[in-house]
Every structure is written in C-alpha cells, then in structure tokens.
mmCIF file of C-alpha atoms in Angstrom:
data_model
loop_
_atom_site.group_PDB
_atom_site.id
_atom_site.type_symbol
_atom_site.label_atom_id
_atom_site.label_comp_id
_atom_site.label_asym_id
_atom_site.label_seq_id
_atom_site.Cartn_x
_atom_site.Cartn_y
_atom_site.Cartn_z
ATOM 1 C CA MET A 692 100.351 101.547 124.468
ATOM 2 C CA LEU A 693 100.818 100.296 120.926
ATOM 3 C CA LEU A 694 100.311 102.170 117.705
ATOM 4 C CA PRO A 695 97.360 100.681 115.800
ATOM 5 C CA ASP A 696 99.573 99.171 113.083
ATOM 6 C CA GLU A 697 101.621 97.290 115.677
ATOM 7 C CA ALA A 698 98.500 96.208 117.555
ATOM 8 C CA TRP A 699 97.019 94.820 114.350
ATOM 9 C CA SER A 700 100.283 93.076 113.508
ATOM 10 C CA ARG A 701 100.119 91.170 116.802
ATOM 11 C CA ILE A 702 96.489 90.234 116.188
ATOM 12 C CA ALA A 703 96.901 89.239 112.543
ATOM 13 C CA ALA A 704 99.854 86.957 113.341
ATOM 14 C CA ARG A 705 97.484 84.810 115.405
ATOM 15 C CA CYS A 706 94.458 84.773 113.096
ATOM 16 C CA ALA A 707 94.964 81.945 110.606
ATOM 17 C CA PRO A 708 91.950 80.774 108.582
ATOM 18 C CA LEU A 709 90.023 78.026 110.328
ATOM 19 C CA ALA A 710 89.948 74.451 109.060
ATOM 20 C CA GLU A 711 87.839 73.273 106.135
ATOM 21 C CA GLU A 712 84.209 72.292 106.361
ATOM 22 C CA ARG A 713 81.800 71.271 103.605
ATOM 23 C CA ILE A 714 78.501 73.089 103.354
ATOM 24 C CA ALA A 715 75.624 73.147 100.897
ATOM 25 C CA ARG A 716 76.240 75.363 97.877
ATOM 26 C CA ARG A 717 73.082 77.354 98.490
ATOM 27 C CA SER A 718 74.269 78.180 102.023
ATOM 28 C CA ALA A 719 77.728 79.280 100.939
ATOM 29 C CA ARG A 720 77.160 82.887 99.816
ATOM 30 C CA GLY A 721 79.844 85.145 101.258
ATOM 31 C CA ARG A 722 82.100 82.310 102.403
ATOM 32 C CA VAL A 723 85.672 81.647 101.260
ATOM 33 C CA LEU A 724 86.873 78.517 99.456
ATOM 34 C CA ALA A 725 89.319 76.478 101.522
ATOM 35 C CA ARG A 726 90.832 74.688 98.500
ATOM 36 C CA PRO A 727 90.730 75.007 94.714
ATOM 37 C CA LEU A 728 87.950 73.478 92.628
ATOM 38 C CA THR A 729 88.154 72.080 89.101
ATOM 39 C CA ALA A 730 85.638 71.984 86.281
ATOM 40 C CA THR A 731 83.579 68.790 86.091
ATOM 41 C CA VAL A 732 82.356 69.249 82.496
ATOM 42 C CA ASP A 733 83.343 70.941 79.264
ATOM 43 C CA VAL A 734 81.738 74.358 78.805
ATOM 44 C CA PRO A 735 80.121 74.420 76.326
ATOM 45 C CA ALA A 736 79.501 70.666 76.424
ATOM 46 C CA ALA A 737 79.365 70.548 72.586
ATOM 47 C CA ASP A 738 79.747 72.851 69.597
ATOM 48 C CA VAL A 739 76.630 75.047 69.901
ATOM 49 C CA SER A 740 75.117 77.977 68.092
ATOM 50 C CA ALA A 741 75.689 81.460 69.449
ATOM 51 C CA MET A 742 72.657 82.835 67.578
ATOM 52 C CA ASP A 743 69.157 82.003 66.400
ATOM 53 C CA GLY A 744 69.624 81.395 62.679
ATOM 54 C CA TYR A 745 70.685 78.760 60.168
ATOM 55 C CA ALA A 746 73.532 76.235 60.325
ATOM 56 C CA LEU A 747 75.128 75.287 57.003
ATOM 57 C CA ALA A 748 78.322 74.121 55.335
ATOM 58 C CA GLY A 749 80.415 76.345 53.127
ATOM 59 C CA PRO A 750 79.877 79.895 51.905
ATOM 60 C CA VAL A 751 76.638 81.360 50.555
ATOM 61 C CA ARG A 752 76.148 84.384 48.322
ATOM 62 C CA PRO A 753 73.738 87.214 49.106
ATOM 63 C CA GLY A 754 70.403 86.294 47.483
ATOM 64 C CA GLU A 755 71.127 82.534 47.496
ATOM 65 C CA ARG A 756 68.272 80.192 48.450
ATOM 66 C CA ARG A 757 68.660 76.880 50.293
ATOM 67 C CA PRO A 758 66.161 74.282 51.508
ATOM 68 C CA VAL A 759 65.521 74.112 55.255
ATOM 69 C CA VAL A 760 65.429 70.446 56.254
ATOM 70 C CA ALA A 761 65.091 70.570 60.048
ATOM 71 C CA MET A 762 64.942 72.708 63.179
ATOM 72 C CA ILE A 763 67.286 72.061 66.102
ATOM 73 C CA PRO A 764 66.204 73.565 69.460
ATOM 74 C CA ALA A 765 68.383 74.166 72.500
ATOM 75 C CA GLY A 766 68.552 70.972 74.515
ATOM 76 C CA ALA A 767 68.445 68.658 71.499
ATOM 77 C CA PRO A 768 71.008 65.837 71.576
ATOM 78 C CA PRO A 769 74.075 66.355 69.385
ATOM 79 C CA GLY A 770 74.716 64.173 66.359
ATOM 80 C CA TYR A 771 72.294 65.440 63.698
ATOM 81 C CA GLU A 772 74.031 65.107 60.296
ATOM 82 C CA LEU A 773 73.507 67.867 57.755
ATOM 83 C CA ALA A 774 72.715 66.826 54.162
ATOM 84 C CA PRO A 775 74.917 68.433 51.463
ATOM 85 C CA GLY A 776 73.509 71.747 50.233
ATOM 86 C CA ALA A 777 70.844 71.911 52.938
ATOM 87 C CA VAL A 778 70.509 74.144 55.994
ATOM 88 C CA VAL A 779 68.828 73.700 59.357
ATOM 89 C CA ARG A 780 67.122 76.269 61.512
ATOM 90 C CA ILE A 781 68.979 76.410 64.801
ATOM 91 C CA MET A 782 68.306 78.077 68.128
ATOM 92 C CA THR A 783 70.835 79.748 70.437
ATOM 93 C CA GLY A 784 72.578 77.061 72.503
ATOM 94 C CA ALA A 785 71.512 74.187 70.239
ATOM 95 C CA PRO A 786 74.168 71.679 69.106
ATOM 96 C CA VAL A 787 75.598 72.443 65.670
ATOM 97 C CA PRO A 788 74.879 69.549 63.252
ATOM 98 C CA LEU A 789 77.678 67.396 61.924
ATOM 99 C CA GLY A 790 79.015 68.830 58.702
ATOM 100 C CA ALA A 791 78.042 72.439 59.427
ATOM 101 C CA ASP A 792 80.876 74.940 59.755
ATOM 102 C CA ARG A 793 79.038 78.234 60.301
ATOM 103 C CA VAL A 794 75.807 79.823 61.496
ATOM 104 C CA ILE A 795 74.103 82.767 59.796
ATOM 105 C CA PRO A 796 71.890 84.817 62.142
ATOM 106 C CA VAL A 797 68.197 84.954 61.274
ATOM 107 C CA GLU A 798 68.523 88.738 60.954
ATOM 108 C CA ALA A 799 70.727 88.180 57.865
ATOM 109 C CA THR A 800 68.030 86.086 56.129
ATOM 110 C CA ASP A 801 64.373 86.279 55.188
ATOM 111 C CA GLY A 802 63.538 83.930 58.080
ATOM 112 C CA GLY A 803 62.060 81.272 55.816
ATOM 113 C CA ARG A 804 60.937 77.967 57.344
ATOM 114 C CA ASP A 805 60.983 75.757 54.232
ATOM 115 C CA VAL A 806 63.409 77.737 52.098
ATOM 116 C CA ALA A 807 65.799 80.366 53.429
ATOM 117 C CA VAL A 808 67.064 83.305 51.406
ATOM 118 C CA PHE A 809 70.394 84.658 52.626
ATOM 119 C CA HIS A 810 71.131 88.393 52.595
ATOM 120 C CA ALA A 811 74.728 88.269 53.860
ATOM 121 C CA GLU A 812 77.726 85.990 53.960
ATOM 122 C CA ALA A 813 79.272 84.266 56.978
ATOM 123 C CA GLY A 814 82.806 82.963 57.425
ATOM 124 C CA PRO A 815 83.913 79.568 58.717
ATOM 125 C CA LYS A 816 83.239 79.151 62.495
ATOM 126 C CA ASP A 817 81.110 82.302 62.630
ATOM 127 C CA HIS A 818 78.587 82.265 65.494
ATOM 128 C CA ILE A 819 79.658 78.835 66.775
ATOM 129 C CA ARG A 820 80.721 78.330 70.387
ATOM 130 C CA ARG A 821 83.239 75.493 70.399
ATOM 131 C CA ARG A 822 83.142 72.675 72.936
ATOM 132 C CA GLY A 823 85.282 73.492 75.986
ATOM 133 C CA GLU A 824 86.210 76.997 74.780
ATOM 134 C CA ILE A 825 85.263 78.454 78.183
ATOM 135 C CA LEU A 826 86.398 75.590 80.406
ATOM 136 C CA GLU A 827 87.492 72.019 79.830
ATOM 137 C CA ALA A 828 86.729 69.305 82.363
ATOM 138 C CA GLY A 829 89.577 69.196 84.880
ATOM 139 C CA ALA A 830 90.611 72.810 84.312
ATOM 140 C CA PRO A 831 90.853 75.209 87.286
ATOM 141 C CA LEU A 832 87.404 76.495 88.227
ATOM 142 C CA LEU A 833 87.909 78.665 91.332
ATOM 143 C CA PRO A 834 91.097 79.033 93.427
ATOM 144 C CA ALA A 835 91.468 78.584 97.166
ATOM 145 C CA GLY A 836 90.613 81.875 98.852
ATOM 146 C CA ALA A 837 87.929 82.777 96.311
ATOM 147 C CA LEU A 838 84.936 84.656 97.688
ATOM 148 C CA LEU A 839 81.724 82.786 96.930
ATOM 149 C CA THR A 840 79.683 85.538 95.343
ATOM 150 C CA PRO A 841 76.300 84.922 93.691
ATOM 151 C CA GLY A 842 78.145 84.698 90.369
ATOM 152 C CA ALA A 843 80.624 82.165 91.731
ATOM 153 C CA LEU A 844 77.814 80.033 93.121
ATOM 154 C CA SER A 845 76.056 80.039 89.753
ATOM 155 C CA LEU A 846 79.311 78.791 88.217
ATOM 156 C CA LEU A 847 79.497 75.970 90.767
ATOM 157 C CA ALA A 848 75.896 75.048 90.007
ATOM 158 C CA THR A 849 76.703 74.543 86.327
ATOM 159 C CA HIS A 850 79.331 72.018 87.390
ATOM 160 C CA GLY A 851 76.957 70.094 89.642
ATOM 161 C CA LEU A 852 78.801 70.854 92.888
ATOM 162 C CA ALA A 853 76.175 70.412 95.602
ATOM 163 C CA GLU A 854 78.630 70.990 98.468
ATOM 164 C CA VAL A 855 81.643 73.275 98.651
ATOM 165 C CA PRO A 856 84.740 73.264 100.893
ATOM 166 C CA VAL A 857 84.959 76.520 102.828
ATOM 167 C CA HIS A 858 86.815 77.748 105.889
ATOM 168 C CA ARG A 859 84.814 76.973 108.984
ATOM 169 C CA ALA A 860 82.920 79.878 110.524
ATOM 170 C CA PRO A 861 84.183 80.712 114.017
ATOM 171 C CA SER A 862 81.961 80.275 117.038
ATOM 172 C CA VAL A 863 81.828 83.569 118.933
ATOM 173 C CA ALA A 864 80.603 84.292 122.463
ATOM 174 C CA ILE A 865 79.913 87.786 123.797
ATOM 175 C CA LEU A 866 79.880 88.879 127.425
ATOM 176 C CA THR A 867 79.155 92.270 128.992
ATOM 177 C CA THR A 868 80.493 93.098 132.467
ATOM 178 C CA GLY A 869 79.758 95.613 135.204
ATOM 179 C CA ASP A 870 77.570 95.964 138.299
ATOM 180 C CA GLU A 871 76.005 99.049 136.726
ATOM 181 C CA VAL A 872 74.775 97.254 133.559
ATOM 182 C CA VAL A 873 71.244 95.857 133.270
ATOM 183 C CA PRO A 874 69.432 94.198 130.330
ATOM 184 C CA PRO A 875 67.826 96.538 127.779
ATOM 185 C CA GLU A 876 64.309 95.525 128.829
ATOM 186 C CA ALA A 877 64.962 96.402 132.489
ATOM 187 C CA VAL A 878 64.251 99.773 134.100
ATOM 188 C CA PRO A 879 67.630 101.049 135.348
ATOM 189 C CA ALA A 880 67.885 102.011 139.004
ATOM 190 C CA PRO A 881 69.797 105.193 139.873
ATOM 191 C CA GLY A 882 73.394 104.752 138.765
ATOM 192 C CA GLN A 883 72.601 101.888 136.367
ATOM 193 C CA LEU A 884 72.437 101.819 132.563
ATOM 194 C CA ARG A 885 71.052 99.500 129.941
ATOM 195 C CA ASP A 886 73.332 97.129 128.021
ATOM 196 C CA SER A 887 73.890 98.447 124.485
ATOM 197 C CA HIS A 888 76.936 96.304 123.730
ATOM 198 C CA THR A 889 75.164 92.990 123.218
ATOM 199 C CA ASP A 890 72.742 94.335 120.613
ATOM 200 C CA PHE A 891 75.539 96.052 118.734
ATOM 201 C CA LEU A 892 77.715 92.941 118.658
ATOM 202 C CA LEU A 893 74.864 90.602 117.681
ATOM 203 C CA ALA A 894 74.006 92.846 114.728
ATOM 204 C CA ALA A 895 77.658 93.365 113.787
ATOM 205 C CA GLY A 896 78.189 89.608 113.824
ATOM 206 C CA ALA A 897 75.147 89.038 111.653
ATOM 207 C CA SER A 898 76.580 91.485 109.107
ATOM 208 C CA LEU A 899 79.516 89.062 108.778
ATOM 209 C CA GLY A 900 77.208 86.083 108.398
ATOM 210 C CA LEU A 901 78.007 84.941 111.949
ATOM 211 C CA SER A 902 75.666 84.122 114.811
ATOM 212 C CA PHE A 903 77.166 85.223 118.121
ATOM 213 C CA THR A 904 76.192 83.552 121.399
ATOM 214 C CA PRO A 905 75.331 86.054 124.175
ATOM 215 C CA LEU A 906 76.441 85.013 127.666
ATOM 216 C CA GLY A 907 74.594 87.800 129.465
ATOM 217 C CA ILE A 908 76.006 90.266 131.974
ATOM 218 C CA ALA A 909 78.678 89.436 134.551
ATOM 219 C CA PRO A 910 78.847 91.550 137.729
ATOM 220 C CA ASP A 911 82.150 92.823 139.084
ATOM 221 C CA ARG A 912 82.802 89.638 141.066
ATOM 222 C CA ILE A 913 85.732 87.399 140.217
ATOM 223 C CA ASP A 914 83.859 84.122 140.834
ATOM 224 C CA VAL A 915 80.964 84.962 138.500
ATOM 225 C CA LEU A 916 83.214 86.612 135.915
ATOM 226 C CA ARG A 917 85.537 83.611 135.912
ATOM 227 C CA ALA A 918 82.657 81.183 135.355
ATOM 228 C CA LYS A 919 81.308 83.277 132.466
ATOM 229 C CA VAL A 920 84.742 83.628 130.869
ATOM 230 C CA GLU A 921 85.339 79.866 131.189
ATOM 231 C CA GLN A 922 82.078 79.333 129.326
ATOM 232 C CA GLY A 923 83.124 81.799 126.626
ATOM 233 C CA LEU A 924 86.516 80.170 126.147
ATOM 234 C CA ARG A 925 84.763 77.086 124.764
ATOM 235 C CA CYS A 926 84.103 79.104 121.611
ATOM 236 C CA ASP A 927 86.708 80.003 119.003
ATOM 237 C CA VAL A 928 86.423 83.669 119.979
ATOM 238 C CA LEU A 929 85.292 85.441 123.142
ATOM 239 C CA LEU A 930 84.340 89.120 122.971
ATOM 240 C CA LEU A 931 84.120 90.708 126.401
ATOM 241 C CA CYS A 932 83.011 94.294 127.035
ATOM 242 C CA GLY A 933 84.172 96.319 130.047
ATOM 243 C CA GLY A 934 86.544 95.726 132.930
ATOM 244 C CA VAL A 935 89.758 96.170 130.912
ATOM 245 C CA SER A 936 90.926 99.569 132.143
ATOM 246 C CA MET A 937 92.987 100.459 135.236
ATOM 247 C CA GLY A 938 90.289 100.737 137.891
ATOM 248 C CA GLU A 939 90.025 98.708 141.092
ATOM 249 C CA LEU A 940 87.111 96.708 139.653
ATOM 250 C CA ASP A 941 88.670 96.144 136.220
ATOM 251 C CA LEU A 942 89.119 92.433 136.813
ATOM 252 C CA VAL A 943 89.219 91.031 133.297
ATOM 253 C CA GLU A 944 92.968 90.797 132.636
ATOM 254 C CA GLY A 945 93.520 88.997 135.930
ATOM 255 C CA VAL A 946 90.799 86.470 135.130
ATOM 256 C CA PHE A 947 92.234 85.933 131.648
ATOM 257 C CA ALA A 948 95.698 85.263 133.080
ATOM 258 C CA ASP A 949 94.291 82.981 135.783
ATOM 259 C CA LEU A 950 92.561 80.891 133.102
ATOM 260 C CA GLY A 951 95.729 80.393 131.098
ATOM 261 C CA CYS A 952 95.310 83.116 128.493
ATOM 262 C CA THR A 953 98.398 84.821 127.061
ATOM 263 C CA ILE A 954 97.879 88.578 126.800
ATOM 264 C CA HIS A 955 99.529 90.125 123.743
ATOM 265 C CA LEU A 956 98.409 93.745 124.162
ATOM 266 C CA ASP A 957 96.229 95.776 126.498
ATOM 267 C CA ALA A 958 96.252 99.334 125.136
ATOM 268 C CA VAL A 959 96.150 100.879 121.663
ATOM 269 C CA ALA A 960 96.883 104.495 120.745
ATOM 270 C CA ILE A 961 93.415 105.279 119.395
ATOM 271 C CA GLN A 962 90.556 107.462 120.584
ATOM 272 C CA PRO A 963 88.087 106.105 121.521
ATOM 273 C CA GLY A 964 89.179 102.600 122.427
ATOM 274 C CA LYS A 965 92.534 102.922 124.198
ATOM 275 C CA PRO A 966 91.916 100.116 126.757
ATOM 276 C CA PHE A 967 91.819 97.052 124.492
ATOM 277 C CA VAL A 968 92.992 93.556 125.355
ATOM 278 C CA PHE A 969 93.922 90.851 122.897
ATOM 279 C CA ALA A 970 94.787 87.418 124.258
ATOM 280 C CA THR A 971 95.042 83.835 123.076
ATOM 281 C CA HIS A 972 94.570 80.457 124.695
ATOM 282 C CA PRO A 973 94.866 76.916 123.314
ATOM 283 C CA GLY A 974 91.263 77.015 122.110
ATOM 284 C CA GLY A 975 91.156 80.375 120.374
ATOM 285 C CA LEU A 976 91.141 84.155 120.685
ATOM 286 C CA VAL A 977 89.939 86.606 123.319
ATOM 287 C CA PHE A 978 89.181 90.295 122.856
ATOM 288 C CA GLY A 979 88.612 92.513 125.878
ATOM 289 C CA LEU A 980 86.813 95.610 124.595
ATOM 290 C CA PRO A 981 86.414 98.832 126.618
ATOM 291 C CA GLY A 982 83.238 99.618 128.512
ATOM 292 C CA ASN A 983 82.125 102.808 126.768
ATOM 293 C CA PRO A 984 79.783 102.167 123.822
ATOM 294 C CA ALA A 985 81.741 104.211 121.282
ATOM 295 C CA SER A 986 84.928 102.412 122.289
ATOM 296 C CA VAL A 987 83.252 99.033 121.800
ATOM 297 C CA MET A 988 82.108 100.024 118.316
ATOM 298 C CA VAL A 989 85.442 101.468 117.173
ATOM 299 C CA SER A 990 87.457 98.577 118.627
ATOM 300 C CA PHE A 991 85.201 96.063 116.928
ATOM 301 C CA TRP A 992 85.257 97.770 113.536
ATOM 302 C CA LEU A 993 89.009 98.371 113.516
ATOM 303 C CA PHE A 994 90.339 95.135 114.991
ATOM 304 C CA VAL A 995 87.752 92.478 115.806
ATOM 305 C CA ARG A 996 85.912 92.550 112.487
ATOM 306 C CA PRO A 997 89.063 92.068 110.359
ATOM 307 C CA ALA A 998 90.277 89.355 112.757
ATOM 308 C CA LEU A 999 87.028 87.427 112.342
ATOM 309 C CA ARG A 1000 87.229 87.822 108.574
ATOM 310 C CA ARG A 1001 90.755 86.407 108.612
ATOM 311 C CA LEU A 1002 89.429 83.347 110.449
ATOM 312 C CA LEU A 1003 86.873 83.004 107.657
ATOM 313 C CA GLY A 1004 89.671 83.015 105.076
ATOM 314 C CA PHE A 1005 89.732 86.639 103.911
ATOM 315 C CA ALA A 1006 93.078 88.395 103.430
ATOM 316 C CA GLU A 1007 92.086 91.259 105.705
ATOM 317 C CA ASP A 1008 93.952 94.233 107.168
ATOM 318 C CA TRP A 1009 92.755 96.771 109.700
ATOM 319 C CA TRP A 1010 93.001 99.933 107.582
ATOM 320 C CA SER A 1011 94.008 98.878 104.055
ATOM 321 C CA GLY A 1012 90.384 99.062 102.947
ATOM 322 C CA ALA A 1013 90.144 102.788 103.684
ATOM 323 C CA VAL A 1014 89.336 105.151 100.814
ATOM 324 C CA ALA A 1015 89.799 108.847 100.152
ATOM 325 C CA GLY A 1016 86.974 111.324 100.602
ATOM 326 C CA VAL A 1017 86.206 115.023 100.904
ATOM 327 C CA LEU A 1018 84.769 116.548 104.076
ATOM 328 C CA THR A 1019 81.425 118.320 103.907
ATOM 329 C CA ARG A 1020 81.844 119.806 107.389
ATOM 330 C CA PRO A 1021 84.774 120.470 109.738
ATOM 331 C CA LEU A 1022 86.572 117.584 111.454
ATOM 332 C CA PRO A 1023 88.337 118.082 114.809
ATOM 333 C CA GLY A 1024 92.049 117.372 115.004
ATOM 334 C CA ALA A 1025 93.753 114.705 117.096
ATOM 335 C CA GLY A 1026 96.108 114.729 120.045
ATOM 336 C CA ALA A 1027 98.646 111.998 120.762
ATOM 337 C CA ARG A 1028 96.354 109.219 119.504
ATOM 338 C CA ASP A 1029 94.626 108.555 116.191
ATOM 339 C CA ARG A 1030 91.024 109.718 116.504
ATOM 340 C CA PHE A 1031 88.039 108.051 114.825
ATOM 341 C CA ALA A 1032 84.543 109.476 114.350
ATOM 342 C CA THR A 1033 81.600 108.037 112.475
ATOM 343 C CA ALA A 1034 80.509 109.667 109.262
ATOM 344 C CA ALA A 1035 77.837 109.531 106.587
ATOM 345 C CA VAL A 1036 79.166 109.050 103.071
ATOM 346 C CA GLU A 1037 77.653 109.823 99.700
ATOM 347 C CA ALA A 1038 79.201 109.295 96.265
ATOM 348 C CA ARG A 1039 78.505 112.157 93.852
ATOM 349 C CA ASP A 1040 80.220 112.810 90.540
ATOM 350 C CA GLY A 1041 82.941 110.306 91.312
ATOM 351 C CA VAL A 1042 83.781 111.889 94.685
ATOM 352 C CA LEU A 1043 83.032 110.411 98.119
ATOM 353 C CA HIS A 1044 81.511 113.179 100.240
ATOM 354 C CA VAL A 1045 82.072 112.590 103.956
ATOM 355 C CA THR A 1046 79.919 114.141 106.695
ATOM 356 C CA PRO A 1047 81.478 113.425 110.124
ATOM 357 C CA PHE A 1048 79.580 113.257 113.411
ATOM 358 C CA PRO A 1049 82.155 114.501 115.950
ATOM 359 C CA PRO A 1050 81.288 113.036 119.388
ATOM 360 C CA LYS A 1051 81.309 114.650 122.796
ATOM 361 C CA GLY A 1052 83.285 111.671 124.113
ATOM 362 C CA SER A 1053 83.521 107.891 124.104
ATOM 363 C CA HIS A 1054 80.179 107.760 125.950
ATOM 364 C CA ASP A 1055 78.409 109.580 123.092
ATOM 365 C CA LEU A 1056 76.465 106.657 121.653
ATOM 366 C CA ALA A 1057 74.139 109.029 119.795
ATOM 367 C CA ALA A 1058 77.037 110.239 117.642
ATOM 368 C CA TYR A 1059 78.547 106.803 117.041
ATOM 369 C CA ALA A 1060 75.192 105.273 116.196
ATOM 370 C CA GLN A 1061 75.063 107.474 113.087
ATOM 371 C CA GLY A 1062 76.927 107.064 109.867
ATOM 372 C CA THR A 1063 78.231 104.205 107.763
ATOM 373 C CA ALA A 1064 81.958 104.898 107.917
ATOM 374 C CA LEU A 1065 84.804 105.779 110.270
ATOM 375 C CA VAL A 1066 86.759 108.934 109.429
ATOM 376 C CA ARG A 1067 90.306 109.095 110.781
ATOM 377 C CA SER A 1068 92.276 112.007 112.191
ATOM 378 C CA ARG A 1069 95.852 110.825 112.555
ATOM 379 C CA ALA A 1070 97.785 111.603 115.723
ATOM 380 C CA GLY A 1071 98.845 115.238 115.821
ATOM 381 C CA ALA A 1072 96.538 116.268 112.957
ATOM 382 C CA ALA A 1073 95.195 119.825 113.014
ATOM 383 C CA PRO A 1074 91.443 120.433 112.627
ATOM 384 C CA ALA A 1075 90.295 120.083 109.023
ATOM 385 C CA GLU A 1076 87.802 122.357 107.305
ATOM 386 C CA ALA A 1077 84.981 121.433 104.933
ATOM 387 C CA GLY A 1078 86.449 120.630 101.511
ATOM 388 C CA ALA A 1079 89.600 119.060 102.926
ATOM 389 C CA ALA A 1080 90.666 115.544 101.971
ATOM 390 C CA CYS A 1081 90.078 112.762 104.492
ATOM 391 C CA GLU A 1082 90.408 108.973 104.825
ATOM 392 C CA VAL A 1083 87.423 106.793 105.694
ATOM 393 C CA LEU A 1084 86.757 103.126 106.353
ATOM 394 C CA LEU A 1085 83.373 102.068 104.985
ATOM 395 C CA LEU A 1086 81.350 100.005 107.414
#
C-alpha cells in the first residue's frame, strides 16, 4: 500500500502530454498549446491615435486656434499628409497623419470642427500608439503549454489564426463491473443496486471538456469482463469501477495481466479509495477504481483527473492545487491513512470557510454527493474543531 505521493509519482511518470492535433480556434477553449505561436502582424499595424482628439505637429499654446482640415476615422488607410500649421480631427485607433507628432484629446479643446481652440499643451508622441509597440510580426505570441483562455483566443483571432496546435484530447472508456449492478433506469431486484459510477464519470469527464465512452456493466464472469476490457483498451484510457479488491470475485487485476497490462500499483493509503489499480499497456493507461461510490469519486478527483489533465498538456499534480481554509464545523481525525471528505466552501472577507460533510463510510453517496471540495485529514491527525485550519482541494 503506497502513500498517495508515491502513488501519484508512479502515475505521473507515465502521463506525458499526447501528440499534437490542429483544431479550429473557436473549439479550442480550455485546451493547451502543443507548440509556440508567433505574431503574424505588427500590433498596432500603424501609428494610431490613443484618443479622440486632434493630430498636429509641434507645440501649441493654451488659447491658440488652428484650422481643422480633415477628419480621420478608425479604419481609414494610413498615408494622409498633414499640411503645415493645420490639424485634423482624429478618432481613437485611426492612423496618425504623416507629419503629426502628437494628439491632443478633445477634452483639452473646444471641440471645434472647422477651427479648434486648444486649452492645454501636449508633448511629442503624446497619445500616439506606435506601430508594433505591443507585438511585432514574428515575435513570440503564446508559448507551448499556454492555456487557451477566452483572452488567449481573442489574441489569436487578431493574428488571423483559424486553427491552433493543441495536445490531442485522450479517448476515455468507462466500464462498471459486478453481478449486483443494474442500469439506473432498471428496478433493482433484492440484493442489486443501480449504477451510479457511469453518471458520475460522464459528468466528471465533461467538466474536463472530454466525452467518455460508456461500455456498460460487466458481470463477474472472466469471459465477459475480458471482452469488455479488450474493447476499453482501444482507447487511450480505460476507467473501470469495481472488482479491484481482494475478494474471490475481484477479477480485474487478473484480466489486466492476462491482456498484457503492466500493473504499477494496486493500493493507496487513503480513505476512501484504498483498492486502486493503475496499469499501462502499449496503447495507453488503465485505472481500476474501487466499487464503492465514494471511493470512485475520491480516486477520480485525486488521481485520475490530474492524470487526464497531464495528457491534455497541463502541468498537474495530485495535491499541489490545495488551498488553506478554516473549518466551520468539526472534522473527524484520521487513522493510518489520509482521510478525505467532501466539503462546501465559501470565501468571505478573504478567508475560505470550509463546511465538511463527514460520511458514514465509503458507501455514503449522500455525503460525497455534496460539496465542491475535498478536505483532507492527514494520517494520524486528531479530530479538528470548528475554527481550525484545514487544507482543501477545490473541485
């Protein structure tokens, strides 16, 4: 049984970002650049005005009057030549005329259309955005590994990049096992229960921008389980729920080994979620999650989610994203394993207030269905009272 840091180390070592693919810019939100991009144009593309006002050459004195000979709107072609002693009305973003060396905002004038009276002075280069002062064509635009946020995508749009190179999204299959498990729409017979794992994993995948492929439910029969696992191994990642503990019908590890998978770990010192298998094969990764619903959730959040994000190109760790909070109610301690409960979080006055939902066990789906964070009690920790500091991973 590995400590969670060691378990994650074994997983992370085998989760390199996937190869590059090109996708449409407008479909790339939330993805990660696979290689650096360079600017295609100068920004600004010409010397332009930073203000609505008047472009002119040389200094003016307060109270001085000058004739207005033209108006240059944004979008006008550059190249207008300013006559000596004259001024032009100019709009924000419009190209500065040849010969002009400054812009005086309209607020510092009387706003005249034929003759302008100036109320204040302006120095050389005032209120002029110089060509290429933000970016020059060929300059670095975004580095490899950059997250394509809405702001980043707007930047790419200004450089005319219709497609972007990103790390390929992994294909992910999910499989639930167990004779006792039936689909959610079925009426369980005595001793049976409805499948909650598939709905959780489909929604959790969607939160990462991924579309998981459900393979249904495999009974506790090696022939059927093997066929389903073989199907799942065609994807980059297979997530399998149940059958990974020590019982007589926990058949998953044997099937994995029979199909050529190399098992790197099969137990982690966490509660819930101790039975947890991570394996690899030539085509990708395999995660064998426990059968209890809380264990599936915690295992996914702690290990599977960051592994998938690493495949997408994120520099992800299992617990480095945790933040400090303050408990609003007591939190039970932990025994020999790190213990994780869900919690509601609320930021008030610069403090993250954490309300845990301590479960009755790893079968307590009602507790683990609540909250938007995991709160951690490290191994050997004593119970904590309301007001105590805590560490939480936001979900």
